[in-house]
Coordinates of C-alpha atoms in Angstrom, one line a residue:
X1 CA -18.3 23.2 50.3
X2 CA -14.6 23.7 49.0
X3 CA -14.4 19.7 48.8
X4 CA -17.5 19.5 46.8
X5 CA -16.2 22.1 44.5
X6 CA -13.2 20.5 43.7
X7 CA -14.7 17.3 43.2
X8 CA -17.0 19.1 40.5
X9 CA -13.9 20.6 39.0
X10 CA -12.2 17.2 39.0
X11 CA -15.1 15.5 37.4
X12 CA -15.5 18.2 34.7
X13 CA -11.7 17.9 33.9
X14 CA -12.2 14.3 33.5
X15 CA -15.2 14.6 31.5
X16 CA -13.5 16.9 29.2
X17 CA -10.8 14.7 28.8
X18 CA -13.1 11.7 27.7
X19 CA -14.8 14.0 25.1
X20 CA -11.3 15.2 24.1
X21 CA -10.6 11.5 23.6
X22 CA -13.4 10.6 21.9
X23 CA -13.1 13.6 19.6
X24 CA -9.5 12.9 18.8
X25 CA -10.1 9.3 18.3
X26 CA -12.8 9.9 15.7
X27 CA -10.4 12.7 14.0
X28 CA -7.6 10.4 14.1
X29 CA -9.6 7.6 12.8
X30 CA -10.8 9.5 9.8
X31 CA -7.6 11.4 9.1
X32 CA -5.7 8.2 9.1
X33 CA -7.8 5.7 7.8
X34 CA -10.6 7.2 5.4
X35 CA -9.6 6.3 1.8
X36 CA -9.1 9.5 0.0
X37 CA -8.5 8.4 -3.8
X38 CA -5.3 10.4 -5.5
X39 CA -4.2 11.7 -2.0
X40 CA -0.7 10.4 -1.3
X41 CA 0.2 9.5 2.2
X42 CA 1.3 12.3 4.5
X43 CA 4.5 10.6 5.5
X44 CA 6.2 12.6 2.7
X45 CA 6.5 16.5 2.6
X46 CA 5.1 18.6 -0.3
X47 CA 7.7 19.8 -2.8
X48 CA 7.7 22.9 -5.4
X49 CA 8.4 22.4 -8.9
X50 CA 11.1 25.1 -9.9
X51 CA 11.6 24.8 -13.2
X52 CA 11.1 22.1 -16.2
X53 CA 13.3 21.6 -19.3
X54 CA 13.1 18.9 -21.9
X55 CA 13.3 15.6 -19.9
X56 CA 13.9 17.3 -16.6
X57 CA 11.9 18.9 -13.9
X58 CA 14.0 20.9 -10.9
X59 CA 12.2 20.2 -7.6
X60 CA 12.8 21.1 -3.8
X61 CA 15.9 19.5 -2.3
X62 CA 14.8 17.1 0.1
X63 CA 15.4 13.7 1.6
X64 CA 12.3 12.6 -0.7
X65 CA 13.3 14.5 -3.9
X66 CA 17.1 12.9 -4.1
X67 CA 15.5 9.2 -3.5
X68 CA 17.0 7.0 -6.3
X69 CA 14.2 5.5 -8.5
X70 CA 11.1 6.1 -10.4
X71 CA 8.1 7.7 -8.9
X72 CA 4.7 9.2 -9.7
X73 CA 4.5 12.9 -9.0
X74 CA 1.1 14.4 -8.2
X75 CA -0.3 17.5 -7.4
X76 CA -3.7 19.3 -7.7
X77 CA -4.7 18.5 -11.2
X78 CA -1.1 17.4 -12.3
X79 CA 0.4 14.1 -12.4
X80 CA 3.9 13.1 -14.1
X81 CA 6.3 10.3 -13.8
X82 CA 10.1 11.2 -12.7
X83 CA 13.1 9.1 -12.8
X84 CA 16.6 9.1 -11.1
X85 CA 18.4 12.4 -10.2
X86 CA 20.2 13.9 -12.8
X87 CA 23.7 14.6 -10.7
X88 CA 25.4 16.6 -13.3
X89 CA 22.6 18.9 -14.3
X90 CA 23.1 22.6 -13.1
X91 CA 20.9 23.6 -10.4
X92 CA 20.4 25.9 -7.3
X93 CA 21.9 24.7 -4.2
X94 CA 18.4 24.1 -2.5
X95 CA 16.9 22.2 -5.6
X96 CA 17.5 18.7 -7.3
X97 CA 16.8 17.9 -10.7
X98 CA 15.1 14.4 -11.7
X99 CA 14.5 13.0 -15.1
X100 CA 11.2 13.8 -16.3
X101 CA 9.9 10.8 -18.0
X102 CA 6.4 12.0 -18.9
X103 CA 3.8 14.4 -17.8
X104 CA 0.5 12.4 -18.0
X105 CA -2.1 14.9 -16.7
X106 CA -2.2 18.4 -16.6
X107 CA 0.9 20.9 -16.3
X108 CA 3.7 21.2 -14.1
X109 CA 4.4 25.0 -13.7
X110 CA 6.7 27.1 -11.4
X111 CA 5.2 27.0 -8.1
X112 CA 3.2 23.8 -8.4
X113 CA 3.2 21.9 -5.1
X114 CA 3.5 18.4 -5.6
X115 CA 4.3 15.1 -3.8
X116 CA 6.2 11.8 -4.8
X117 CA 4.0 8.9 -4.8
X118 CA 4.5 5.1 -5.5
X119 CA 1.8 5.1 -7.9
X120 CA 3.6 5.7 -11.1
X121 CA 0.7 5.3 -13.6
X122 CA -2.8 6.6 -13.9
X123 CA -5.7 5.5 -16.0
X124 CA -5.8 2.1 -16.9
X125 CA -3.3 -0.7 -18.5
X126 CA -4.4 -0.2 -21.9
X127 CA -4.0 3.7 -21.7
X128 CA -1.1 3.8 -19.4
X129 CA 1.0 0.7 -20.6
X130 CA -0.6 -0.5 -23.9
X131 CA -1.6 -3.5 -22.4
X132 CA -4.9 -5.2 -23.4
X133 CA -7.1 -5.9 -20.5
X134 CA -10.7 -6.7 -19.7
X135 CA -13.2 -4.9 -17.2
X136 CA -14.6 -7.6 -15.0
X137 CA -16.7 -7.5 -11.9
X138 CA -15.8 -9.7 -9.1
X139 CA -18.8 -10.6 -6.7
X140 CA -18.3 -10.0 -3.2
X141 CA -20.3 -9.4 0.0
X142 CA -20.9 -6.1 -0.3
X143 CA -21.5 -5.9 -4.0
X144 CA -19.6 -6.2 -7.3
X145 CA -15.7 -5.2 -7.1
X146 CA -14.2 -3.7 -10.2
X147 CA -11.0 -5.5 -11.6
X148 CA -8.8 -5.4 -14.4
X149 CA -8.0 -8.8 -16.1
X150 CA -5.1 -9.0 -18.2
X151 CA -5.1 -12.7 -19.9
X152 CA -1.8 -14.9 -19.8
X153 CA -1.3 -18.7 -21.0
X154 CA -0.4 -19.7 -17.6
X155 CA -2.8 -21.6 -15.2
X156 CA -1.2 -19.7 -12.1
X157 CA -2.8 -16.4 -11.7
X158 CA -1.4 -13.5 -9.8
X159 CA -3.9 -11.2 -7.9
X160 CA -2.8 -7.9 -6.9
X161 CA -4.0 -5.8 -4.0
X162 CA -2.8 -2.2 -3.4
X163 CA -2.3 -0.4 -0.3
X164 CA -2.7 2.5 1.9
X165 CA -2.8 5.8 -0.2
X166 CA -3.1 4.2 -3.5
X167 CA -5.6 2.7 -5.9
X168 CA -5.6 -0.5 -8.2
X169 CA -3.6 2.0 -10.5
X170 CA -0.7 0.9 -8.2
X171 CA 0.1 -2.6 -9.1
X172 CA 0.5 -1.4 -12.6
X173 CA 3.9 -0.7 -12.2
X174 CA 4.7 -4.4 -12.1
X175 CA 2.3 -5.5 -15.0
X176 CA 4.8 -5.3 -17.6
X177 CA 7.0 -7.8 -16.1
X178 CA 4.0 -10.1 -15.1
X179 CA 3.0 -10.0 -18.7
X180 CA 6.6 -10.9 -19.8
X181 CA 6.1 -14.4 -17.5
X182 CA 2.7 -14.7 -19.5
X183 CA 1.0 -14.9 -15.9
X184 CA -2.8 -13.9 -15.8
X185 CA -3.3 -10.9 -13.6
X186 CA -6.2 -9.8 -11.4
X187 CA -5.9 -6.3 -10.3
X188 CA -8.6 -5.8 -7.7
X189 CA -10.5 -2.9 -6.4
X190 CA -11.9 -3.5 -2.9
X191 CA -14.2 -1.8 -0.7
X192 CA -13.7 2.2 -0.2
X193 CA -12.0 2.5 -3.6
X194 CA -13.2 4.1 -6.6
X195 CA -16.1 2.5 -8.2
X196 CA -16.2 -0.4 -5.1
X197 CA -18.9 -0.4 -2.5
X198 CA -18.1 1.4 0.5
X199 CA -18.3 -0.5 4.0
X200 CA -20.7 0.8 6.5
X201 CA -18.4 3.4 8.6
X202 CA -16.4 4.3 5.4
X203 CA -13.0 3.7 6.8
X204 CA -10.3 1.3 6.4
X205 CA -9.5 -1.6 8.7
X206 CA -6.3 -2.2 7.9
X207 CA -7.2 -5.5 6.2
X208 CA -9.0 -7.0 8.7
X209 CA -12.3 -6.7 6.7
X210 CA -11.0 -5.9 3.6
X211 CA -9.2 -9.4 3.0
X212 CA -13.0 -10.8 2.6
X213 CA -12.8 -8.8 -1.0
X214 CA -9.6 -10.6 -1.9
X215 CA -11.2 -13.8 -0.8
X216 CA -13.9 -13.3 -3.4
X217 CA -11.3 -12.4 -6.2
X218 CA -9.6 -15.9 -5.2
X219 CA -12.8 -17.7 -5.9
X220 CA -13.4 -15.8 -8.8
X221 CA -9.9 -16.8 -10.3
X222 CA -10.5 -20.4 -9.5
X223 CA -14.0 -20.2 -11.1
X224 CA -12.4 -18.9 -14.4
X225 CA -9.7 -21.5 -14.5
X226 CA -7.0 -20.7 -12.3
X227 CA -5.4 -24.0 -10.7
X228 CA -3.5 -21.8 -8.4
X229 CA -3.1 -18.0 -7.1
X230 CA 0.3 -16.1 -6.3
X231 CA -1.3 -12.8 -3.9
X232 CA 0.8 -10.0 -4.3
X233 CA -0.1 -7.1 -1.9
X234 CA 1.2 -4.1 -0.7
X235 CA 0.9 -2.3 2.7
X236 CA -2.8 -3.6 4.1
X237 CA -2.7 -5.5 0.7
X238 CA 0.0 -7.4 2.1
X239 CA -1.9 -8.0 5.3
X240 CA -5.1 -8.9 3.1
X241 CA -2.9 -11.4 1.5
X242 CA -1.9 -13.1 5.0
X243 CA -5.3 -13.2 6.0
X244 CA -6.5 -14.8 3.0
X245 CA -4.1 -17.5 3.1
X246 CA -4.7 -18.3 6.5
X247 CA -8.6 -18.3 6.5
X248 CA -9.8 -18.6 2.9
X249 CA -11.9 -21.4 2.3
X250 CA -9.7 -21.8 -0.8
X251 CA -6.6 -21.3 0.9
X252 CA -5.3 -24.6 -0.6
X253 CA -5.3 -22.9 -4.1
X254 CA -2.8 -19.9 -2.6
X255 CA 0.5 -20.9 -3.7
X256 CA 2.5 -18.2 -2.9
X257 CA 2.6 -14.9 -1.3
X258 CA 4.5 -11.6 -2.3
X259 CA 4.3 -8.8 0.7
X260 CA 5.5 -5.4 -0.3
X261 CA 5.7 -3.3 3.0
X262 CA 3.2 -5.2 4.9
X263 CA 1.7 -3.8 7.9
X264 CA 2.3 -6.7 10.4
X265 CA 1.8 -4.2 13.7
X266 CA -1.5 -2.3 12.7
X267 CA -1.3 -0.4 16.1
X268 CA 2.4 1.2 14.9
X269 CA 0.9 1.6 11.4
X270 CA -2.2 3.6 13.1
X271 CA -0.2 5.7 15.3
X272 CA 2.2 6.5 12.6
X273 CA -0.7 7.6 10.1
X274 CA -2.4 9.7 13.0
X275 CA 0.9 11.4 13.8
X276 CA 1.4 12.1 10.1
X277 CA -2.0 13.8 9.8
X278 CA -1.2 16.3 12.6
X279 CA -2.6 14.6 15.8
X280 CA -0.8 16.1 18.5
X281 CA 1.8 13.7 20.5
X282 CA -0.1 13.9 23.8
X283 CA -3.2 12.9 22.1
X284 CA -2.1 9.9 20.5
X285 CA -2.6 7.3 23.0
X286 CA -6.1 8.5 23.7
X287 CA -6.9 8.6 19.8
X288 CA -5.4 5.3 19.6
X289 CA -7.8 3.5 22.0
X290 CA -10.8 5.6 20.8
X291 CA -9.8 4.5 17.2
X292 CA -9.5 0.9 18.1
X293 CA -12.7 1.0 19.6
X294 CA -14.6 2.6 16.4
X295 CA -12.9 0.4 14.0
X296 CA -13.0 -3.2 15.9
X297 CA -9.0 -3.4 15.5
X298 CA -8.8 -4.3 19.0
X299 CA -10.6 -7.4 18.3
X300 CA -9.5 -8.1 15.0
X301 CA -7.6 -11.3 13.8
X302 CA -4.7 -9.2 12.1
X303 CA -2.3 -10.4 14.7
X304 CA -3.5 -14.1 14.4
X305 CA -3.0 -13.8 10.5
X306 CA 0.5 -12.3 10.7
X307 CA 1.7 -14.9 12.9
X308 CA 4.5 -16.6 10.8
X309 CA 4.0 -20.1 12.5
X310 CA 0.7 -20.0 10.3
X311 CA 2.5 -19.3 7.1
X312 CA 2.1 -22.5 4.7
X313 CA 3.4 -21.3 1.3
X314 CA 6.7 -19.9 -0.3
X315 CA 6.5 -15.9 0.9
X316 CA 8.7 -13.0 -0.8
X317 CA 8.9 -10.1 1.6
X318 CA 10.0 -6.8 0.1
X319 CA 10.7 -4.2 2.7
X320 CA 13.4 -1.6 3.7
X321 CA 14.6 0.5 6.9
X322 CA 13.1 3.7 5.6
X323 CA 9.8 2.7 5.8
X324 CA 8.2 4.9 8.5
X325 CA 4.7 3.3 8.5
X326 CA 5.1 0.0 8.6
X327 CA 8.0 -1.0 10.9
X328 CA 10.9 -2.4 9.1
X329 CA 11.8 -4.7 12.3
X330 CA 8.5 -6.6 12.5
X331 CA 9.3 -7.8 8.9
X332 CA 12.7 -8.7 9.7
X333 CA 11.4 -10.6 12.7
X334 CA 8.9 -12.1 10.6
X335 CA 11.3 -13.5 8.2
X336 CA 13.9 -14.7 10.6
X337 CA 11.1 -16.9 12.2
X338 CA 10.4 -18.8 8.8
X339 CA 13.7 -19.0 6.8
X340 CA 12.2 -22.2 5.7
X341 CA 9.4 -20.5 3.4
X342 CA 10.2 -16.8 3.4
X343 CA 13.0 -15.1 1.0
X344 CA 13.7 -11.2 2.2
X345 CA 14.3 -8.6 -0.3
X346 CA 15.7 -5.6 1.4
X347 CA 15.4 -2.1 -0.4
X348 CA 16.8 0.9 1.1
X349 CA 16.4 4.5 0.7
X350 CA 12.0 3.7 -0.2
X351 CA 9.3 4.8 1.4
X352 CA 6.3 2.8 2.3
X353 CA 5.1 0.8 -0.4
X354 CA 7.6 2.2 -2.8
X355 CA 9.8 -0.9 -2.9
X356 CA 9.5 -1.2 -6.7
X357 CA 10.3 2.4 -7.2
X358 CA 13.2 2.4 -5.5
X359 CA 15.1 -0.2 -7.6
X360 CA 12.8 -1.4 -10.3
X361 CA 15.5 -3.7 -11.5
X362 CA 16.4 -5.4 -8.9
X363 CA 13.0 -5.8 -7.3
X364 CA 11.8 -7.7 -10.7
X365 CA 14.6 -9.8 -10.7
X366 CA 13.9 -11.0 -7.0
X367 CA 10.1 -11.3 -8.3
X368 CA 11.3 -13.4 -11.1
X369 CA 13.5 -15.6 -8.9
X370 CA 10.5 -16.0 -6.6
X371 CA 7.8 -16.7 -9.2
X372 CA 9.5 -19.1 -11.7
X373 CA 9.6 -22.1 -9.3
X374 CA 5.7 -21.5 -8.7
X375 CA 4.4 -21.3 -12.3

């Protein structure tokens, strides 16, 4: 009788663990991978606005608020653009003062909770930057995808794809630079984005299915006169670019890749996202396995697409060691294996997908050196 009771208790415990694993996996997948518009990634702690003055904003002192560069500052019903730290501005010891470039939406009153985001601009290219554009629809397998098209004189197009925690507004940070090069730009919204069709499960697949939307954008560009395309992706947008360059039926039209903070190890990124969303450490292995099953990533072709031996076009990788979501060492190994085709632009003190933000001038110079020979 005692043995039977022990067996029942053990079976019940195993069942409970199994149920907990499934529940944790579903929660982790939704928390980490369900796209939420205007919701920054959880890898940055929230900050408090302490004061504003002409051209200045005082924020909670932290590693994030001390980072160099230009960022979006977003909170509930507000958005602004902040520049570098103003070192000589008077401030309390637990605060930091940054340049306040502009408030684009709402108000930044003392006590407002905000986060830094690499998405510096909101709206559309005309309203945010004064750049004329056309609103176009790209035919794709789940339905039409909204995109912004900025015309240019060259026959090589740049197709931009944003990454985790941002929207197609994020690539606007490089639009003024690309406009100077007279390059046509197609900035794509893909499945799950505002205005775009949703996938059946409503979650991100870290580029494993989303790349087909980028493939549709390549077809659109070629149909409208592009003789070649450069794919510029951030985060999972970079994964999509690698996938398209390896597997698209029009891959011969892809003449270059720009990979900003590329997600090359999806398991590491999924673990980091789940942890940042508050999944307890003991549940992470169970959550990862359950999430893999729910997304199908365990059978994905992402590792194959990220194999540097499959690379056939010049590639610029922009990444840095402070990225906590996409491992820096994986990008270093990727570059080291294909020095014949890959150039590395290293950026320090930059979080995930914020390589432009940390040092816009250096980023654009690296981009200029890379793109000019391809145009």
